[in-house]
Amino acid sequence: MAPNESGAPVSTRVGHGLAKVLGIKLDRNDPTEELTRGESVVSVATAETFVEEEPTSADWIRSILPDSEEIKHYFVSLFPFLKWITRYNSAWFLGDTIAGLTVGAVVVPQSMAYAVLAGLPPEFGLYSSFMGVLLYWFFATSKDITIGPVAVMSTLVGNIISKINDNRDPIIPPPIIASALAVICGSIVLFIGLIRCGWIVDFIPLTAISAFMTGSAINIAVGQVPNLMGITGFNTRDSTYKVVINILKHLGRTKIDAAIGLTALTMLYLIRSFCKYMSKKQPNRRRMWFIVSTLRTAFVILLYVLISWLVNRKVKKASKERFKNLGTVPRGFKHAGAPVITGEIIKTFTSELPAAVIVLLIEHIAISKSFGRINNYTINPSQELIAIGFTNILGPFLGAYPATGSFSRTAIKSKAGVRTPFAGVITAILVLLAIYALPRVFFFIPSAGLSAVIIHAVGDLITPPDTVYRFWRVSPPEVFIFFAGVIVTVFTSIENGIYVTISLSAAVLLFRVAKARGRFLGKVVIHSVVGDQHLNSDGKHGGVGDGPEDFDSTTEARNMFLPIDHQDGSNPEIDVRSPYPGIFIYRFSEGFNFPNANNYLDYLTEYIFKYTRRTTLDTYGKLGDRPWNDPGPRRGKAINMEDNRPILRAVILDFSSVNNVDISSVQNLIDVRNQMSRYAAPETVEWHIACINNRWTKRALASAGFGYPVPLSTAHARWKPIFSVADIGGRSSAAWDAEHRNDEASKHQRVRDPENPKSDVIAASTDAESRDNTALKATKSRRVAVVHGLNRPFFHTDLTTALQSAVLSVEQKQEFKQKGDKGIGEEP
């Protein structure tokens, strides 16, 4: 729109006036004369003009601002249970009850063991489990996940408490630190979920998660060995390698606790192996053996509680016990109350917050996504973060410490046949009963038995060698990240392992993006065959052939564009060449933005300079006129005027892998275009762009002068661009297909009249007339529509159209030149 255009809105006129005052040139890259579609390509009678409008800033604002329906959906989506709770039924309840009770039998001993791992009294594990399973179902988008204490988070909490209190006098009570940490972490995670930024978890790749989980599992398992063996006298929270060294040094201090711990651990693995074996031998009883395997933790703990009671029932002092027991666990929620959160407390663990938040995020989201795929549903990561956030904010009011999704309990819940997230309520009831009814039983749980439970649980978190080998097959560089994360975790700490794996993964990603390299493509003609038959365009079998000689011009064929260097793995025997002398097709491989723009375009320039020559070989008359980077031949030698390389005529860019561009990438493209124009002068170089997927990318490229020939010289006075059109009427349209089916149905419904022997002849005549009329109707009603706007003729739907357009333009220019620059079709 011109600045002085009459009838324009007041806001437009004001904006144009302001632009004129500021010296802003509006639409400076638009062509100065109208671009026609070329009547030889598609007739005016059969296609309507379509001019694609560019998106505006107002469009962008409207796209990011929610409307009333989206706002309503946002608030409803905060409580996903509303979608299924009204349809809850007895079958669902039965499945949830079985799964809830099964998980409850596991979570009670595990949660107390993890609380001890966190340096807290065992009852805090029960509180965390209760609040986790009770609150989660309100916000859940996963039916399988179980929130509660987990080994890695508990270890991290224990490390944070240890660091804070090591050099502090007086110390801050560990439960206060743990509850404050839970509230702060929960608030951060809740905020991320509320603003719907759960996608940030996707920046943490699978290898980083696997390395973190494996290193953490090794760290935790090694740290529990001293307690399993009854060895004391050193810090079990040191780096893993130091703990291993100290275990070997103090192995002589092993106590009778080792008998409890080692036998309990052995029994846990034996029961699981036996149940797996029996489920294979008795497939019809697989569910029964699964339940038996699931209850192995509760069975082993109860067995050793009985042994402990028999051995220690008459002992009145803890120091006289044969082996260390869990000790007194208070009945009920004795630590309920508002968590103590002060600036001083927050300051003590501020440096540990990133690691704590990352653990909360990646454990839960990774587990929930995995089981969602297994059980055929999709989770909402942002909503899951809301669930974690609320759990960790409200849990400390009853004494809970940081909790997140548990892999082992989630797997058990899934296999137990859970139907809805409501199963968490059943688990919460069981945990509540344990809090009030079983504290006297908890007193006699051997500490070595709890260590066995922890080691057994974290063993499943270690990535098996077969998985690491598959990583290597998929992406060898990421395997080095995996081992780097594990090694750093073992030799330093879990927190450092997290930071190293994420940093290395980000570095690899940035390197791949920055060093992305495009491919130059050539055209080959291909045919589709099934056995010895070729396929037509409609997917039906064609004729039978005995060899390549059968693929003649009548055989269905199509163009395909393959990398000239065959780096995509295509058959090197296929001769892939440049599609036309002086025309190059260049495909971007991983987006086109500021990190990789220079790398892409440097290769583009280098390749074109290598396989083309200047239009004017003696551009520089004197040696002193030549630039330093193009010094020419040696002294005394003439310029090679017989260079057979073609001159540069057109560049086709394949944007199929490009979604967005930025200022830097577009400016680099402008610079290369200008460089190529100087290189090819006095000829002009056309830039065709195919497969643009984004309106904003089109706008950015158009604003830089791409999409039409610039400048519009006299050579384009009779220029005929090629456009892609689609049927909106005729045999290829949906309307034609429906009408044709109706005609066929009515034809088959005709019944021969036995009293009229000429009925068959009449029917045949009617069918012939019907076919003729239908064909005539299709011819008359046939209409096509242009796929992309006529105002951007150098933006193409596919590479074939782009190549056709570039070749036609080159040939028209050559014809124009041969006729003396008087216009195509005119005599010079």
CSV table of N, CA and C in Angstrom, one decimal, residues 707-796:
chain,number,residue,atom,x,y,z
A,707,GLY,N,11.5,-13.9,-3.9
A,707,GLY,CA,10.1,-14.3,-4.3
A,707,GLY,C,9.7,-13.7,-5.7
A,708,TYR,N,10.5,-12.8,-6.2
A,708,TYR,CA,10.2,-12.3,-7.6
A,708,TYR,C,11.5,-11.8,-8.2
A,709,PRO,N,11.6,-11.7,-9.5
A,709,PRO,CA,12.9,-11.3,-10.1
A,709,PRO,C,13.2,-9.8,-9.8
A,710,VAL,N,14.4,-9.6,-9.2
A,710,VAL,CA,14.8,-8.3,-8.9
A,710,VAL,C,16.2,-8.1,-9.5
A,711,PRO,N,16.5,-7.1,-10.4
A,711,PRO,CA,15.5,-6.1,-10.8
A,711,PRO,C,14.6,-6.6,-11.9
A,712,LEU,N,13.5,-6.1,-12.1
A,712,LEU,CA,12.6,-6.5,-13.2
A,712,LEU,C,13.1,-5.8,-14.5
A,713,SER,N,13.9,-6.4,-15.3
A,713,SER,CA,14.5,-5.8,-16.5
A,713,SER,C,13.5,-6.0,-17.7
A,714,THR,N,13.9,-5.5,-18.8
A,714,THR,CA,13.1,-5.6,-20.0
A,714,THR,C,13.0,-7.0,-20.4
A,715,ALA,N,13.9,-7.9,-19.9
A,715,ALA,CA,13.8,-9.3,-20.3
A,715,ALA,C,12.6,-9.9,-19.8
A,716,HIS,N,11.9,-9.3,-18.8
A,716,HIS,CA,10.7,-9.9,-18.2
A,716,HIS,C,9.5,-9.2,-18.7
A,717,ALA,N,9.6,-8.4,-19.8
A,717,ALA,CA,8.4,-7.7,-20.3
A,717,ALA,C,7.3,-8.7,-20.7
A,718,ARG,N,7.8,-9.8,-21.3
A,718,ARG,CA,6.8,-10.9,-21.6
A,718,ARG,C,7.1,-12.2,-20.9
A,719,TRP,N,7.5,-12.0,-19.6
A,719,TRP,CA,7.9,-13.1,-18.8
A,719,TRP,C,6.7,-13.9,-18.4
A,720,LYS,N,6.8,-15.3,-18.4
A,720,LYS,CA,5.7,-16.2,-18.1
A,720,LYS,C,6.2,-17.1,-17.0
A,721,PRO,N,5.9,-16.8,-15.8
A,721,PRO,CA,6.3,-17.7,-14.7
A,721,PRO,C,5.4,-18.9,-14.6
A,722,ILE,N,5.9,-19.9,-13.9
A,722,ILE,CA,5.2,-21.2,-13.7
A,722,ILE,C,4.6,-21.3,-12.3
A,723,PHE,N,3.3,-21.6,-12.2
A,723,PHE,CA,2.7,-21.7,-10.9
A,723,PHE,C,2.1,-23.1,-10.8
A,724,SER,N,2.0,-23.6,-9.5
A,724,SER,CA,1.3,-24.8,-9.2
A,724,SER,C,-0.1,-24.6,-9.0
A,725,VAL,N,-1.0,-25.4,-9.7
A,725,VAL,CA,-2.4,-25.2,-9.5
A,725,VAL,C,-3.0,-26.5,-9.1
A,726,ALA,N,-4.2,-26.5,-8.4
A,726,ALA,CA,-4.9,-27.6,-7.9
A,726,ALA,C,-6.3,-27.6,-8.5
A,727,ASP,N,-6.8,-28.8,-8.7
A,727,ASP,CA,-8.2,-29.0,-9.2
A,727,ASP,C,-9.2,-28.6,-8.2
A,728,ILE,N,-10.2,-27.7,-8.5
A,728,ILE,CA,-11.3,-27.5,-7.6
A,728,ILE,C,-12.6,-27.8,-8.3
A,729,GLY,N,-12.5,-28.6,-9.5
A,729,GLY,CA,-13.6,-29.1,-10.2
A,729,GLY,C,-13.1,-30.0,-11.2
A,730,GLY,N,-13.9,-30.9,-11.8
A,730,GLY,CA,-13.4,-31.9,-12.8
A,730,GLY,C,-13.1,-33.2,-12.2
A,731,ARG,N,-12.5,-34.0,-13.0
A,731,ARG,CA,-12.3,-35.4,-12.6
A,731,ARG,C,-11.4,-35.6,-11.3
A,732,SER,N,-10.5,-34.7,-11.0
A,732,SER,CA,-9.6,-34.9,-9.9
A,732,SER,C,-10.2,-34.3,-8.6
A,733,SER,N,-11.4,-33.7,-8.6
A,733,SER,CA,-11.9,-33.1,-7.4
A,733,SER,C,-12.7,-34.1,-6.6
A,734,ALA,N,-13.0,-33.7,-5.4
A,734,ALA,CA,-13.8,-34.6,-4.5
A,734,ALA,C,-15.2,-34.6,-5.0
A,735,ALA,N,-15.7,-33.4,-5.5
A,735,ALA,CA,-17.1,-33.4,-6.0
A,735,ALA,C,-17.3,-34.3,-7.1
A,736,TRP,N,-16.4,-34.3,-8.1
A,736,TRP,CA,-16.5,-35.3,-9.2
A,736,TRP,C,-16.5,-36.7,-8.7
A,737,ASP,N,-15.6,-37.0,-7.8
A,737,ASP,CA,-15.5,-38.4,-7.2
A,737,ASP,C,-16.9,-38.8,-6.6
A,738,ALA,N,-17.5,-37.9,-5.9
A,738,ALA,CA,-18.8,-38.3,-5.2
A,738,ALA,C,-19.9,-38.5,-6.3
A,739,GLU,N,-19.9,-37.6,-7.3
A,739,GLU,CA,-20.9,-37.7,-8.3
A,739,GLU,C,-20.7,-39.0,-9.1
A,740,HIS,N,-19.5,-39.3,-9.4
A,740,HIS,CA,-19.2,-40.5,-10.1
A,740,HIS,C,-19.6,-41.8,-9.4
A,741,ARG,N,-19.4,-41.8,-8.1
A,741,ARG,CA,-19.9,-42.9,-7.3
A,741,ARG,C,-21.4,-43.0,-7.3
A,742,ASN,N,-22.1,-41.9,-7.2
A,742,ASN,CA,-23.6,-42.0,-7.3
A,742,ASN,C,-24.1,-42.5,-8.6
A,743,ASP,N,-23.4,-42.1,-9.7
A,743,ASP,CA,-23.8,-42.6,-11.0
A,743,ASP,C,-23.6,-44.1,-11.1
A,744,GLU,N,-22.5,-44.5,-10.6
A,744,GLU,CA,-22.2,-46.0,-10.6
A,744,GLU,C,-23.2,-46.7,-9.8
A,745,ALA,N,-23.6,-46.2,-8.7
A,745,ALA,CA,-24.5,-46.9,-7.8
A,745,ALA,C,-25.9,-47.0,-8.5
A,746,SER,N,-26.3,-45.9,-9.1
A,746,SER,CA,-27.6,-45.9,-9.8
A,746,SER,C,-27.6,-46.9,-11.0
A,747,LYS,N,-26.5,-47.0,-11.7
A,747,LYS,CA,-26.3,-47.9,-12.8
A,747,LYS,C,-26.5,-49.3,-12.4
A,748,HIS,N,-25.9,-49.7,-11.2
A,748,HIS,CA,-25.9,-51.0,-10.8
A,748,HIS,C,-27.3,-51.4,-10.2
A,749,GLN,N,-28.1,-50.4,-9.9
A,749,GLN,CA,-29.4,-50.6,-9.4
A,749,GLN,C,-30.5,-51.0,-10.4
A,750,ARG,N,-30.1,-50.8,-11.7
A,750,ARG,CA,-31.0,-51.1,-12.8
A,750,ARG,C,-31.3,-52.6,-12.9
A,751,VAL,N,-32.6,-52.9,-13.1
A,751,VAL,CA,-33.0,-54.3,-13.2
A,751,VAL,C,-33.6,-54.6,-14.6
A,752,ARG,N,-33.2,-55.6,-15.2
A,752,ARG,CA,-33.7,-55.9,-16.5
A,752,ARG,C,-35.2,-56.3,-16.5
A,753,ASP,N,-35.9,-55.7,-17.4
A,753,ASP,CA,-37.4,-55.9,-17.5
A,753,ASP,C,-37.6,-57.1,-18.4
A,754,PRO,N,-38.1,-58.2,-17.8
A,754,PRO,CA,-38.3,-59.5,-18.6
A,754,PRO,C,-39.3,-59.3,-19.7
A,755,GLU,N,-40.3,-58.3,-19.6
A,755,GLU,CA,-41.3,-58.2,-20.6
A,755,GLU,C,-40.8,-57.3,-21.8
A,756,ASN,N,-39.7,-56.6,-21.6
A,756,ASN,CA,-39.1,-55.8,-22.6
A,756,ASN,C,-37.7,-56.3,-23.0
A,757,PRO,N,-37.6,-57.0,-24.1
A,757,PRO,CA,-36.3,-57.6,-24.4
A,757,PRO,C,-35.3,-56.6,-24.9
A,758,LYS,N,-35.8,-55.3,-25.2
A,758,LYS,CA,-34.9,-54.3,-25.7
A,758,LYS,C,-34.3,-53.4,-24.5
A,759,SER,N,-34.7,-53.9,-23.3
A,759,SER,CA,-34.3,-53.1,-22.1
A,759,SER,C,-32.8,-53.0,-22.0
A,760,ASP,N,-32.1,-54.1,-22.3
A,760,ASP,CA,-30.6,-54.1,-22.2
A,760,ASP,C,-30.0,-53.1,-23.2
A,761,VAL,N,-30.6,-53.0,-24.4
A,761,VAL,CA,-30.1,-52.1,-25.4
A,761,VAL,C,-30.3,-50.6,-25.0
A,762,ILE,N,-31.5,-50.4,-24.4
A,762,ILE,CA,-31.8,-49.1,-24.0
A,762,ILE,C,-30.9,-48.7,-22.8
A,763,ALA,N,-30.7,-49.6,-21.9
A,763,ALA,CA,-29.8,-49.3,-20.7
A,763,ALA,C,-28.4,-49.0,-21.2
A,764,ALA,N,-27.9,-49.8,-22.2
A,764,ALA,CA,-26.6,-49.6,-22.7
A,764,ALA,C,-26.5,-48.2,-23.3
A,765,SER,N,-27.6,-47.8,-24.1
A,765,SER,CA,-27.5,-46.5,-24.7
A,765,SER,C,-27.6,-45.4,-23.7
A,766,THR,N,-28.4,-45.7,-22.7
A,766,THR,CA,-28.5,-44.6,-21.6
A,766,THR,C,-27.1,-44.5,-20.9
A,767,ASP,N,-26.5,-45.6,-20.6
A,767,ASP,CA,-25.2,-45.6,-20.0
A,767,ASP,C,-24.2,-44.8,-20.8
A,768,ALA,N,-24.2,-45.0,-22.1
A,768,ALA,CA,-23.2,-44.3,-23.0
A,768,ALA,C,-23.5,-42.8,-23.0
A,769,GLU,N,-24.8,-42.4,-23.0
A,769,GLU,CA,-25.2,-41.0,-23.0
A,769,GLU,C,-24.8,-40.4,-21.7
A,770,SER,N,-25.0,-41.2,-20.6
A,770,SER,CA,-24.6,-40.7,-19.3
A,770,SER,C,-23.1,-40.4,-19.2
A,771,ARG,N,-22.3,-41.3,-19.7
A,771,ARG,CA,-20.8,-41.1,-19.7
A,771,ARG,C,-20.5,-39.9,-20.5
A,772,ASP,N,-21.1,-39.7,-21.7
A,772,ASP,CA,-20.8,-38.6,-22.5
A,772,ASP,C,-21.2,-37.3,-21.8
A,773,ASN,N,-22.3,-37.3,-21.2
A,773,ASN,CA,-22.8,-36.1,-20.5
A,773,ASN,C,-21.9,-35.8,-19.3
A,774,THR,N,-21.5,-36.8,-18.6
A,774,THR,CA,-20.6,-36.6,-17.4
A,774,THR,C,-19.3,-36.1,-17.8
A,775,ALA,N,-18.8,-36.6,-18.9
A,775,ALA,CA,-17.5,-36.1,-19.4
A,775,ALA,C,-17.6,-34.7,-19.8
A,776,LEU,N,-18.7,-34.4,-20.6
A,776,LEU,CA,-18.9,-33.0,-21.0
A,776,LEU,C,-19.0,-32.0,-19.8
A,777,LYS,N,-19.8,-32.5,-18.8
A,777,LYS,CA,-20.0,-31.7,-17.6
A,777,LYS,C,-18.6,-31.5,-16.9
A,778,ALA,N,-17.8,-32.5,-16.8
A,778,ALA,CA,-16.5,-32.4,-16.1
A,778,ALA,C,-15.6,-31.4,-16.9
A,779,THR,N,-15.7,-31.4,-18.3
A,779,THR,CA,-14.9,-30.5,-19.0
A,779,THR,C,-15.3,-29.1,-18.8
A,780,LYS,N,-16.6,-28.9,-18.8
A,780,LYS,CA,-17.1,-27.5,-18.6
A,780,LYS,C,-16.9,-27.0,-17.2
A,781,SER,N,-17.0,-27.9,-16.2
A,781,SER,CA,-16.9,-27.4,-14.8
A,781,SER,C,-15.5,-27.5,-14.3
A,782,ARG,N,-14.6,-27.9,-15.1
A,782,ARG,CA,-13.2,-28.0,-14.6
A,782,ARG,C,-12.6,-26.7,-14.3
A,783,ARG,N,-12.2,-26.5,-13.1
A,783,ARG,CA,-11.6,-25.2,-12.7
A,783,ARG,C,-10.4,-25.6,-11.8
A,784,VAL,N,-9.4,-24.7,-11.8
A,784,VAL,CA,-8.2,-24.9,-11.0
A,784,VAL,C,-7.9,-23.7,-10.2
A,785,ALA,N,-7.2,-23.9,-9.1
A,785,ALA,CA,-6.8,-22.7,-8.3
A,785,ALA,C,-5.3,-22.7,-8.1
A,786,VAL,N,-4.8,-21.5,-8.1
A,786,VAL,CA,-3.4,-21.4,-7.8
A,786,VAL,C,-3.1,-21.7,-6.3
A,787,VAL,N,-2.1,-22.6,-6.1
A,787,VAL,CA,-1.8,-23.0,-4.7
A,787,VAL,C,-1.1,-21.9,-3.9
A,788,HIS,N,-0.2,-21.2,-4.5
A,788,HIS,CA,0.5,-20.1,-3.8
A,788,HIS,C,0.2,-18.8,-4.5
A,789,GLY,N,0.4,-17.7,-3.9
A,789,GLY,CA,0.1,-16.4,-4.4
A,789,GLY,C,0.8,-16.0,-5.7
A,790,LEU,N,0.1,-15.3,-6.6
A,790,LEU,CA,0.7,-14.9,-7.9
A,790,LEU,C,1.7,-13.8,-7.7
A,791,ASN,N,1.6,-13.1,-6.5
A,791,ASN,CA,2.5,-12.0,-6.3
A,791,ASN,C,3.9,-12.4,-5.9
A,792,ARG,N,4.2,-13.7,-5.6
A,792,ARG,CA,5.5,-14.2,-5.3
A,792,ARG,C,5.8,-15.4,-6.2
A,793,PRO,N,6.1,-15.1,-7.5
A,793,PRO,CA,6.2,-16.3,-8.5
A,793,PRO,C,7.5,-17.1,-8.2
A,794,PHE,N,8.5,-16.6,-7.5
A,794,PHE,CA,9.7,-17.4,-7.2
A,794,PHE,C,9.6,-18.2,-5.9
A,795,PHE,N,8.4,-18.2,-5.3
A,795,PHE,CA,8.2,-19.1,-4.2
A,795,PHE,C,7.4,-20.3,-4.7
A,796,HIS,N,7.9,-21.5,-4.6
A,796,HIS,CA,7.3,-22.6,-5.2
A,796,HIS,C,6.9,-23.7,-4.2
